[in-house]
mmCIF file of C-alpha atoms and ligand atoms in Angstrom:
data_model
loop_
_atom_site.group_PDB
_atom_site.id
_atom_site.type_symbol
_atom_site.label_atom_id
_atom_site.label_comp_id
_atom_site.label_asym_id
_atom_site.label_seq_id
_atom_site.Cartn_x
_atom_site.Cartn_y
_atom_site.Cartn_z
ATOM 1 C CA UNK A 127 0.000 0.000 0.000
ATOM 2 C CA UNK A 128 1.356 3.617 -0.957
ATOM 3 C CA UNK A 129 1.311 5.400 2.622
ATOM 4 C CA UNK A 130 0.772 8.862 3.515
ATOM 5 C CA UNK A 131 4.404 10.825 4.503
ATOM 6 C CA UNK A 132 5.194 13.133 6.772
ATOM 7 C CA UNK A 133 8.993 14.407 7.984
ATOM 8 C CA UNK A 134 10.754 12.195 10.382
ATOM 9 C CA UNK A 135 11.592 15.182 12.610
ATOM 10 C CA UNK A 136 11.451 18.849 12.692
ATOM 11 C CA UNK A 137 13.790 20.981 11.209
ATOM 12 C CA UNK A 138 14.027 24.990 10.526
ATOM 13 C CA UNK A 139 15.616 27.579 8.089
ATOM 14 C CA UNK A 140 15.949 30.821 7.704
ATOM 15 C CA UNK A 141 15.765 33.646 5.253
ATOM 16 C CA UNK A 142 14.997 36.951 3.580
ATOM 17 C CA UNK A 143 11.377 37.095 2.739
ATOM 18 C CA UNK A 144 11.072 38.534 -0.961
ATOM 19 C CA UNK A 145 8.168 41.195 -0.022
ATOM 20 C CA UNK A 146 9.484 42.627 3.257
ATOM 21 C CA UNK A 147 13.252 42.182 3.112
ATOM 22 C CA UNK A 148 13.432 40.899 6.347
ATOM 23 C CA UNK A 149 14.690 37.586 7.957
ATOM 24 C CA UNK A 150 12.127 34.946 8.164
ATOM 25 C CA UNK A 151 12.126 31.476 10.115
ATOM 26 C CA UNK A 152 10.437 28.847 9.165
ATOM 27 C CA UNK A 153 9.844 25.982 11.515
ATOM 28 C CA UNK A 154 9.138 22.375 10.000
ATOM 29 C CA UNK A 155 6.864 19.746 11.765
ATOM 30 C CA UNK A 156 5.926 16.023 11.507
ATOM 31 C CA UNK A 157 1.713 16.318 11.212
ATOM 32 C CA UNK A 158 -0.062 12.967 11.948
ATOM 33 C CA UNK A 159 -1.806 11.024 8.909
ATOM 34 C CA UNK A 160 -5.597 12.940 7.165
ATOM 35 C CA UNK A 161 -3.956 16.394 8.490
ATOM 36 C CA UNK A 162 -2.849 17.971 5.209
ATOM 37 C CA UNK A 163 -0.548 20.794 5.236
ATOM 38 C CA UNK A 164 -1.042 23.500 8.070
ATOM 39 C CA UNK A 165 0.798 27.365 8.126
ATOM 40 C CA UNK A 166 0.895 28.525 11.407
ATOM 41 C CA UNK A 167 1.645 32.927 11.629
ATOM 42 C CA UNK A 168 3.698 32.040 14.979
ATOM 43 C CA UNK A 169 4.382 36.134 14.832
ATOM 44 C CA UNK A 170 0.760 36.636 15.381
ATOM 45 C CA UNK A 171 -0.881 36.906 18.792
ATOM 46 C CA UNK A 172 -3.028 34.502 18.814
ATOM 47 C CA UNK A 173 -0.943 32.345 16.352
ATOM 48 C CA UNK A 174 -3.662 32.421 12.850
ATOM 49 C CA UNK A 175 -3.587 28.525 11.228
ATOM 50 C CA UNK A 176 -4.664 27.542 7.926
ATOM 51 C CA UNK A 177 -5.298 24.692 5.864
ATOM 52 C CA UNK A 178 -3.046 24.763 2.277
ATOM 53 C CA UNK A 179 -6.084 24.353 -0.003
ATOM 54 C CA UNK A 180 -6.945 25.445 -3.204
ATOM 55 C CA UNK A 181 -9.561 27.876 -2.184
ATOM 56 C CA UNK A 182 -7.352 29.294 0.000
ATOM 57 C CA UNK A 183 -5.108 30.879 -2.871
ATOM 58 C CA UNK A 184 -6.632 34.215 -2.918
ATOM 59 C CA UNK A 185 -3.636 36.409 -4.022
ATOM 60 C CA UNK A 186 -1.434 35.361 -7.213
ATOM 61 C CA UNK A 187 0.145 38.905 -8.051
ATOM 62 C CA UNK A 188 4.045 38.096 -7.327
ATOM 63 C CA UNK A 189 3.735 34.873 -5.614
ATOM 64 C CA UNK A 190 0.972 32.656 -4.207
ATOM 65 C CA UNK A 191 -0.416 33.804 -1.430
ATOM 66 C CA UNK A 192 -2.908 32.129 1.176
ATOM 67 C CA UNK A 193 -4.778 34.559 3.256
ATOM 68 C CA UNK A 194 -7.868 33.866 5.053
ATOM 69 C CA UNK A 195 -11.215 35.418 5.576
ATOM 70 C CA UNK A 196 -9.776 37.836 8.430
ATOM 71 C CA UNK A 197 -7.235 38.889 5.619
ATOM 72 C CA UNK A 198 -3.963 37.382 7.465
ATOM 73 C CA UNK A 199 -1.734 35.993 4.698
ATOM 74 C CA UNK A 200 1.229 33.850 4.046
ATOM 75 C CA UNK A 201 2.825 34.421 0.561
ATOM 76 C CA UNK A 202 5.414 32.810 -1.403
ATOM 77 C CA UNK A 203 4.235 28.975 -0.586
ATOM 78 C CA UNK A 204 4.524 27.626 -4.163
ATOM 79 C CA UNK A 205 8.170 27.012 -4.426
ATOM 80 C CA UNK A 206 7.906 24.947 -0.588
ATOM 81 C CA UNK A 207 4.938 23.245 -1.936
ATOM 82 C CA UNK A 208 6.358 21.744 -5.320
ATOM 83 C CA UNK A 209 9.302 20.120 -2.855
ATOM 84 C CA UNK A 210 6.645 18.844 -0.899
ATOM 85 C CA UNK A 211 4.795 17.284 -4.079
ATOM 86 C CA UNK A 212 7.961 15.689 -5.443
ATOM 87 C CA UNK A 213 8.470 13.686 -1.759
ATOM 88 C CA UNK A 214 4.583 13.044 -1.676
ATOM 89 C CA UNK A 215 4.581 14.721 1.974
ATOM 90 C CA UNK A 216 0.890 14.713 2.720
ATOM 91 C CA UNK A 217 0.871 16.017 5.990
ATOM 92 C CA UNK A 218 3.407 18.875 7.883
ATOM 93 C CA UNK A 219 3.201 21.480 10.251
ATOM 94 C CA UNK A 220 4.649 24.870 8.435
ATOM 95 C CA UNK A 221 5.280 27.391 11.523
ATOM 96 C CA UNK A 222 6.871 30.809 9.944
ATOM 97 C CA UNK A 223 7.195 34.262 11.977
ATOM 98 C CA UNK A 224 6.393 35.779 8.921
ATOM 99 C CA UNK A 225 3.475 36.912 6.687
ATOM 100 C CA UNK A 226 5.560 35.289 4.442
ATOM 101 C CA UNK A 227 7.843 32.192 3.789
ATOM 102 C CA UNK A 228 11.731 32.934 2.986
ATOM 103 C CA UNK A 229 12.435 33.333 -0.567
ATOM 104 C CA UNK A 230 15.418 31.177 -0.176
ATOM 105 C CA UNK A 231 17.377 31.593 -3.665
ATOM 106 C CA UNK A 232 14.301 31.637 -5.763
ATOM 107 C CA UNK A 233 14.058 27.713 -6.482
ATOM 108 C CA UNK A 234 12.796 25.139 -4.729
ATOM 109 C CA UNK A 235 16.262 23.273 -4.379
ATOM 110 C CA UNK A 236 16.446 24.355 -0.643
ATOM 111 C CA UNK A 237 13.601 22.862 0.792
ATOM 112 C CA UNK A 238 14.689 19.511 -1.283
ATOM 113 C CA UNK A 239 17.965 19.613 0.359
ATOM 114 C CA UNK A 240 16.397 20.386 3.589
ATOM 115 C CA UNK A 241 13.863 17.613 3.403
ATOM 116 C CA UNK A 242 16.442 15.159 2.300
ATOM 117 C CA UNK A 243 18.756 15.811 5.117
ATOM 118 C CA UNK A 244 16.255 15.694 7.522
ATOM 119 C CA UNK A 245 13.977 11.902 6.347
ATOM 120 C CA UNK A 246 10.820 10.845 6.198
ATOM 121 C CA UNK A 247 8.717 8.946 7.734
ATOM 122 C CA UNK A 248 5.658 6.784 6.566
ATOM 123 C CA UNK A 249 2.409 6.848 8.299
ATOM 124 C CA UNK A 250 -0.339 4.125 8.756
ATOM 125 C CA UNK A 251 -2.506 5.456 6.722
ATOM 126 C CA UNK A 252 -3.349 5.036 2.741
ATOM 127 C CA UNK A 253 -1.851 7.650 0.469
ATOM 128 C CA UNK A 254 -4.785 9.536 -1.758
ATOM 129 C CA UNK A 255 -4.134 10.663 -5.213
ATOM 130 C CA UNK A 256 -5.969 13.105 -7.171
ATOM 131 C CA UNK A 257 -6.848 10.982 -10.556
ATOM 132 C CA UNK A 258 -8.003 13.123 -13.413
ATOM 133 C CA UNK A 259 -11.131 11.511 -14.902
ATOM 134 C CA UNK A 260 -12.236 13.574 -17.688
ATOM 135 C CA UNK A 261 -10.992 16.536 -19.643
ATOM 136 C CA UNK A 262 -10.658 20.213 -17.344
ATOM 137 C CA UNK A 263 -9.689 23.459 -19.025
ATOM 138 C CA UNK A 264 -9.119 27.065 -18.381
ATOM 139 C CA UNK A 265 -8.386 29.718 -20.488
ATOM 140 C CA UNK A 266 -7.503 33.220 -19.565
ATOM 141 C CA UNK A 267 -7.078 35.297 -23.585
ATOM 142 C CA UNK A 268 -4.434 33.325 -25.407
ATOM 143 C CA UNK A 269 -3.185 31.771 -22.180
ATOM 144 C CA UNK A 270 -4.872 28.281 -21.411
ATOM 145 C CA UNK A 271 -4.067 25.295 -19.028
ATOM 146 C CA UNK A 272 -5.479 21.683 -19.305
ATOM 147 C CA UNK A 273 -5.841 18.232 -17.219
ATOM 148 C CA UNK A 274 -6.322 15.180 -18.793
ATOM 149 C CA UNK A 275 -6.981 11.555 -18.186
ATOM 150 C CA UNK A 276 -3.628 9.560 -19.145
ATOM 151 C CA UNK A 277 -2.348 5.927 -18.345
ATOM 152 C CA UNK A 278 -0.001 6.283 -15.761
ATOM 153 C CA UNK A 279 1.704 8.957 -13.656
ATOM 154 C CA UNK A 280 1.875 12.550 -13.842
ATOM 155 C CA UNK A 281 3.044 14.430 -16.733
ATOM 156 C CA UNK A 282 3.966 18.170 -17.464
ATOM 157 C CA UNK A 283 3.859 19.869 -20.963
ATOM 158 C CA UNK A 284 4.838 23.533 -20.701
ATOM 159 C CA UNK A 285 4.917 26.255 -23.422
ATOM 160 C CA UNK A 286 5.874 29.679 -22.851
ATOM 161 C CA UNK A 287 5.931 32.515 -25.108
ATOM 162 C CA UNK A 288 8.345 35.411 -24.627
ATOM 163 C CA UNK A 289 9.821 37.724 -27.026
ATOM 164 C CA UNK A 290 13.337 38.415 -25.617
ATOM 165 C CA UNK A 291 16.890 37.857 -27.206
ATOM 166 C CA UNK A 292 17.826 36.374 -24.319
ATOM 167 C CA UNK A 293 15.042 33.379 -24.699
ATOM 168 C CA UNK A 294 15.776 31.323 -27.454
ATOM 169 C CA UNK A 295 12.412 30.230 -28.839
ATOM 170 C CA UNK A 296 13.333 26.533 -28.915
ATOM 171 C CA UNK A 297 13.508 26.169 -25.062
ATOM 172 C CA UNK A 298 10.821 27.695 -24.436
ATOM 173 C CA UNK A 299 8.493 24.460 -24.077
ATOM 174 C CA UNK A 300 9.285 21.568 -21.709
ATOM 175 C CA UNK A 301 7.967 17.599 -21.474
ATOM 176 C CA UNK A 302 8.506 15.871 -18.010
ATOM 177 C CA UNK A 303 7.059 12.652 -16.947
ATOM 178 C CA UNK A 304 7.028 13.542 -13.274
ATOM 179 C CA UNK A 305 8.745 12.051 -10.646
ATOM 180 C CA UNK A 306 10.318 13.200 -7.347
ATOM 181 C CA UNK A 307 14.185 12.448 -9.096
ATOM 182 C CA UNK A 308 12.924 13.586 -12.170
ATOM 183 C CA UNK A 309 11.946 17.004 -10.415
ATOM 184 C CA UNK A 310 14.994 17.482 -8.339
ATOM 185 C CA UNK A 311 17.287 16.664 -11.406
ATOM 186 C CA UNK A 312 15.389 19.215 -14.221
ATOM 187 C CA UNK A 313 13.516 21.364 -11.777
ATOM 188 C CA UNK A 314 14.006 22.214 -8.268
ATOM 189 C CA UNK A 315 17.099 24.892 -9.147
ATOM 190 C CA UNK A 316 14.929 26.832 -11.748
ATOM 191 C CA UNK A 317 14.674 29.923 -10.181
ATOM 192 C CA UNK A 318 12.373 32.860 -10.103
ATOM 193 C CA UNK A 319 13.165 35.394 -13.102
ATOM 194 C CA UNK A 320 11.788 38.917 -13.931
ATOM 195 C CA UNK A 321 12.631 42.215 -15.740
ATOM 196 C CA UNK A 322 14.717 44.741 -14.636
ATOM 197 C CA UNK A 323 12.368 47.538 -15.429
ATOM 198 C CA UNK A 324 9.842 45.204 -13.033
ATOM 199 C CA UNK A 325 12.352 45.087 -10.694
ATOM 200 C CA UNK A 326 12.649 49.025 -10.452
ATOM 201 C CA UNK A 327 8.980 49.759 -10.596
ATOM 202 C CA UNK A 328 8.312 47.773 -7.560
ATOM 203 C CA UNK A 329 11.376 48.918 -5.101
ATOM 204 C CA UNK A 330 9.823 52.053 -6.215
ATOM 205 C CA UNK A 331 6.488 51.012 -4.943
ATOM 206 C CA UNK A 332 7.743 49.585 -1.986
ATOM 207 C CA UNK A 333 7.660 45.985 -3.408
ATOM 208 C CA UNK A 334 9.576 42.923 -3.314
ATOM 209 C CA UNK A 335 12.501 44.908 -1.154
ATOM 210 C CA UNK A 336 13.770 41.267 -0.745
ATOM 211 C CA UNK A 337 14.300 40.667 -4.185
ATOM 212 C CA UNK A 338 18.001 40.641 -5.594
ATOM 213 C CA UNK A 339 20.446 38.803 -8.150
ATOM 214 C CA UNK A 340 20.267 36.346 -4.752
ATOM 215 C CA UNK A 341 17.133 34.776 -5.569
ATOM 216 C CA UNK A 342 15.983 35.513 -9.145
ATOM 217 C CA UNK A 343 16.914 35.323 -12.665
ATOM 218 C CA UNK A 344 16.536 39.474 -13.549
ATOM 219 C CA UNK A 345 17.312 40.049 -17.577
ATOM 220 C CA UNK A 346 17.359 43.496 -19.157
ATOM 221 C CA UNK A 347 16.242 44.379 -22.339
ATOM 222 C CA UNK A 348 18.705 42.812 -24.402
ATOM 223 C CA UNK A 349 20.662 39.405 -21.347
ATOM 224 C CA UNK A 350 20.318 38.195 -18.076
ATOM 225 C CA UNK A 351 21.854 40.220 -15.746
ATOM 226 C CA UNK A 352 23.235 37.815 -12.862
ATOM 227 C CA UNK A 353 27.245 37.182 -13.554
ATOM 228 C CA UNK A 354 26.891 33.449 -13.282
ATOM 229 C CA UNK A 355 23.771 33.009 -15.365
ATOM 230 C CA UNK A 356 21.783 30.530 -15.877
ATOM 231 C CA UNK A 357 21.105 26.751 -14.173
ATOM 232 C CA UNK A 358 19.590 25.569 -16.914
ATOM 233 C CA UNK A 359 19.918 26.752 -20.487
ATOM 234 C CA UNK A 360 15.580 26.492 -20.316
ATOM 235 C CA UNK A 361 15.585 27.549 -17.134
ATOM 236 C CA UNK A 362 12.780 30.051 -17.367
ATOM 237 C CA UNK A 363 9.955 27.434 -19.038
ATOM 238 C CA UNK A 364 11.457 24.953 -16.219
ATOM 239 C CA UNK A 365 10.600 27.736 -13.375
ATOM 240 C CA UNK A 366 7.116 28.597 -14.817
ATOM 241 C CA UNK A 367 6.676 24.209 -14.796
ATOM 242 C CA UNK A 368 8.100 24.052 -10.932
ATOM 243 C CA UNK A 369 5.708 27.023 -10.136
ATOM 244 C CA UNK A 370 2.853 24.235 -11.612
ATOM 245 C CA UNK A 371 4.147 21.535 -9.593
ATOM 246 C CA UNK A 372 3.341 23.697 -6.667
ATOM 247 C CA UNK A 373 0.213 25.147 -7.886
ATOM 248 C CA UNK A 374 -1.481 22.259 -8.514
ATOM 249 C CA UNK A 375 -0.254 20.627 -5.037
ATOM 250 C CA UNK A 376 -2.338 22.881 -3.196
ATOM 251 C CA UNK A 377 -4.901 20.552 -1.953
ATOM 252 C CA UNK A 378 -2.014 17.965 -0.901
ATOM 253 C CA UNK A 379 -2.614 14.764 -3.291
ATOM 254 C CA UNK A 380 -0.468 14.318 -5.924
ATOM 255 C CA UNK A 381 -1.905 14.034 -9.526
ATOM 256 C CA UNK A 382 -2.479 11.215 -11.800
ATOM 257 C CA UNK A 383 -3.038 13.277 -14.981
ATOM 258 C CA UNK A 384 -1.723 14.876 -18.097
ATOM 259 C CA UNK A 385 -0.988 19.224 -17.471
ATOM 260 C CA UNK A 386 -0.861 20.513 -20.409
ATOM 261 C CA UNK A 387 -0.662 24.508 -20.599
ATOM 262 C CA UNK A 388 0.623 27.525 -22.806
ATOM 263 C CA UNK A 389 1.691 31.178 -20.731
ATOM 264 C CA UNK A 390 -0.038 29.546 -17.683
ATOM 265 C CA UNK A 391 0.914 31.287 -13.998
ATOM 266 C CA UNK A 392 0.246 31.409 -10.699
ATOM 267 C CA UNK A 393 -3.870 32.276 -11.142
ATOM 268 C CA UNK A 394 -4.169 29.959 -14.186
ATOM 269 C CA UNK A 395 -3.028 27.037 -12.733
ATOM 270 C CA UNK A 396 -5.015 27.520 -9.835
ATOM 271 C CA UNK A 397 -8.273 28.333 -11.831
ATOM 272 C CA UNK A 398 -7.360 24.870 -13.313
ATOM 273 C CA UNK A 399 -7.284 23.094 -9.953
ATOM 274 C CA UNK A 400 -10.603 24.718 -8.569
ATOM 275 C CA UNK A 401 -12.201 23.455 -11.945
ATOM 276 C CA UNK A 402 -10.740 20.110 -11.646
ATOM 277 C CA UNK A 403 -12.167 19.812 -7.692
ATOM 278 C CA UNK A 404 -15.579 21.684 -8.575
ATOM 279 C CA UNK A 405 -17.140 18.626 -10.107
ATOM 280 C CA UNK A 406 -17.081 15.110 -8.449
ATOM 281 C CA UNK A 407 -17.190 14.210 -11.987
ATOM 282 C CA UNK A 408 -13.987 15.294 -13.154
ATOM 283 C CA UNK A 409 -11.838 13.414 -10.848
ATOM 284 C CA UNK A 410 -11.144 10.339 -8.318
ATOM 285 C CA UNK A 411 -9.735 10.227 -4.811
ATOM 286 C CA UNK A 412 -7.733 7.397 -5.322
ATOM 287 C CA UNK A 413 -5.479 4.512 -3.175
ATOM 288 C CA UNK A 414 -3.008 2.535 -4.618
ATOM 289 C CA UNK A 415 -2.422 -1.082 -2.907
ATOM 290 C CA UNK A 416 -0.155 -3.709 -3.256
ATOM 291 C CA UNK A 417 -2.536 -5.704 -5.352
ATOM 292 C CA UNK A 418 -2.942 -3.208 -7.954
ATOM 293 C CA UNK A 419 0.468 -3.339 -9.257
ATOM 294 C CA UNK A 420 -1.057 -2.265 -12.385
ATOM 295 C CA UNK A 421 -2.113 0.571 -11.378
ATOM 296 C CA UNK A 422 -0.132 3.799 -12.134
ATOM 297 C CA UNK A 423 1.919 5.375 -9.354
ATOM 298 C CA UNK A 424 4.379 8.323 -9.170
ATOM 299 C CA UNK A 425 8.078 7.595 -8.032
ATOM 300 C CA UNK A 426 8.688 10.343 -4.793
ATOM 301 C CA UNK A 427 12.362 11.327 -3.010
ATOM 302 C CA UNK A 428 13.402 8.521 -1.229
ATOM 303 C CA UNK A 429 15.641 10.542 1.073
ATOM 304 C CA UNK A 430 18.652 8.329 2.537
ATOM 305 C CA UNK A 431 18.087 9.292 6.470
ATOM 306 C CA UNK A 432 21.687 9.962 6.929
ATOM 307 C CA UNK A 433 23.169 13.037 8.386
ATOM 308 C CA UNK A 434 20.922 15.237 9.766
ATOM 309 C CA UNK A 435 20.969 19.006 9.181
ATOM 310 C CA UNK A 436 18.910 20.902 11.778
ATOM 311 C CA UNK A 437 18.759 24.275 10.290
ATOM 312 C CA UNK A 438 19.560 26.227 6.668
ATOM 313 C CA UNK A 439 20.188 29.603 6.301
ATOM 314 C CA UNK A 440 19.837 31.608 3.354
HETATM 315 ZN ZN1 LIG B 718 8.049 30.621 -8.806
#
């Protein structure tokens, strides 16, 4: 039987949050089986809890944010939450003194290096995946984002579209057959990119004073500024795919589908996942047990409980 996962123990790190500029902690907590992923506002007196769920998403402007019906928010979850897809974590604790998480360096490579320093643990309890069962789409203009039925597994196809000499046009779409190697080896160090005359509109507004060459990819009009620069030589379509991975993780079961999606972000691929969950029709709660060896299954990070690193700073 595929079991539900949690961390073996808790672990922390700490960072610059992109919005603020300030340093952030984030505490990390085993959660018992059928919890789901909890955020805690520890800063906040009493601490404020939520549930990661897609109807929670309410804010998708620079990051995704979940805020609650009081207002209280905690941004920048999607690059924590595609680590926690590619382990199939069900369940944590997230405790952060923050209204929002640490930007870390933009990627989601971190929290995998976190997470595989610190273990796992299995719980007794069956694991439930979210199996696509008929045909969901969004569209948003010429942007659009899809979920299909398939025959095994998850699987990403990404297009995006820019218009800059600094994105060659043939890597800007991406095919991955999902799997929690697959994503630490072509995704998890895509980072965050933007424009420079982005960039200087919103320190002038006040916004995203924790964004530097630290934790993004920033091009001007003609390169890409950082002196190293890039990860990947598709690094940008693999960024927009890890932001997916993340997106469509919010309700905490891992797909069994085909995403399929052309200049999708942060509010499309949401949209997609509210769609998908609005009709009992459209989808399956799913186990997967010994005897159905058949069945399809998604290969997570197996992390080797070896040395253990109790905190990361960024
Ligand atoms: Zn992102």
């Amino acid at each position: 039987m595929n079991k539900q996962r949690t961390l073996k123990q808790a672990v922390s790190a700490t960072g610059i949050g992109l919005h603020s500029g300030a340093k952030v902690e984030v505490t990390f907590r085993p959660a018992p089986a059928n919890t789901g992923i909890i955020y805690t506002r520890t800063d906040l007196q009493p601490n404020v809890s939520m549930r990661c769920e897609p109807d929670a998403v309410r804010d998708t402007q620079l990051c995704t944010a979940l805020v609650d019906l009081n207002g209280t928010r905690i941004s920048t979850v999607e690059h924590l939450t595609a680590a926690l897809c590619a382990f199939g974590i069900d369940n944590l604790y997230v405790d952060v003194n923050a209204p929002e998480l640490p930007v870390m360096d933009g990627s989601a490579h971190p929290f995998i290096y976190l997470f595989e320093s610190t273990g796992l643990v299995e719980l007794d309890a069956p694991k439930y995946y979210l199996r696509v069962a008929r045909k969901v789409r969004v569209e948003d203009q010429d942007k659009w984002a899809e979920l299909l039925p398939n025959e095994g597994g998850f699987k990403l196809d990404l297009t995006i579209d820019f218009n800059h000499p600094a994105m060659d046009r043939e890597l800007q779409h991406f095919i991955l057959q999902f799997s929690g190697p697959a994503f630490a080896r072509e995704l998890a160090r895509a980072r965050t990119f933007c424009f420079m005359r982005d960039v200087e509109y919103m320190h002038a507004h006040n916004l995203a004073l924790g964004g530097s060459l630290d934790n993004a990819v920033v091009l001007d009009d003609y390169r890409v500024v950082n002196p190293d620069g890039l990860r990947y030589p598709n690094e940008f379509v693999k960024h927009k795919m890890l932001d997916a991975v993340g997106d469509l993780y919010m309700n905490c079961h891992n797909i069994l589908g085909d995403f399929k999606a052309y200049k999708t972000g942060h509010a499309l691929n949401n949209k997609l996942l509210r769609a998908l969950l609005s009709d009992e029709a459209n989808y399956e709660l799913m186990t997967i047990t010994d005897d159905h060896k058949a069945e399809p299954a998604i290969e997570f990070l197996h992390p080797a409980s070896r040395s253990m690193a109790s905190t990361l700073s960024f």
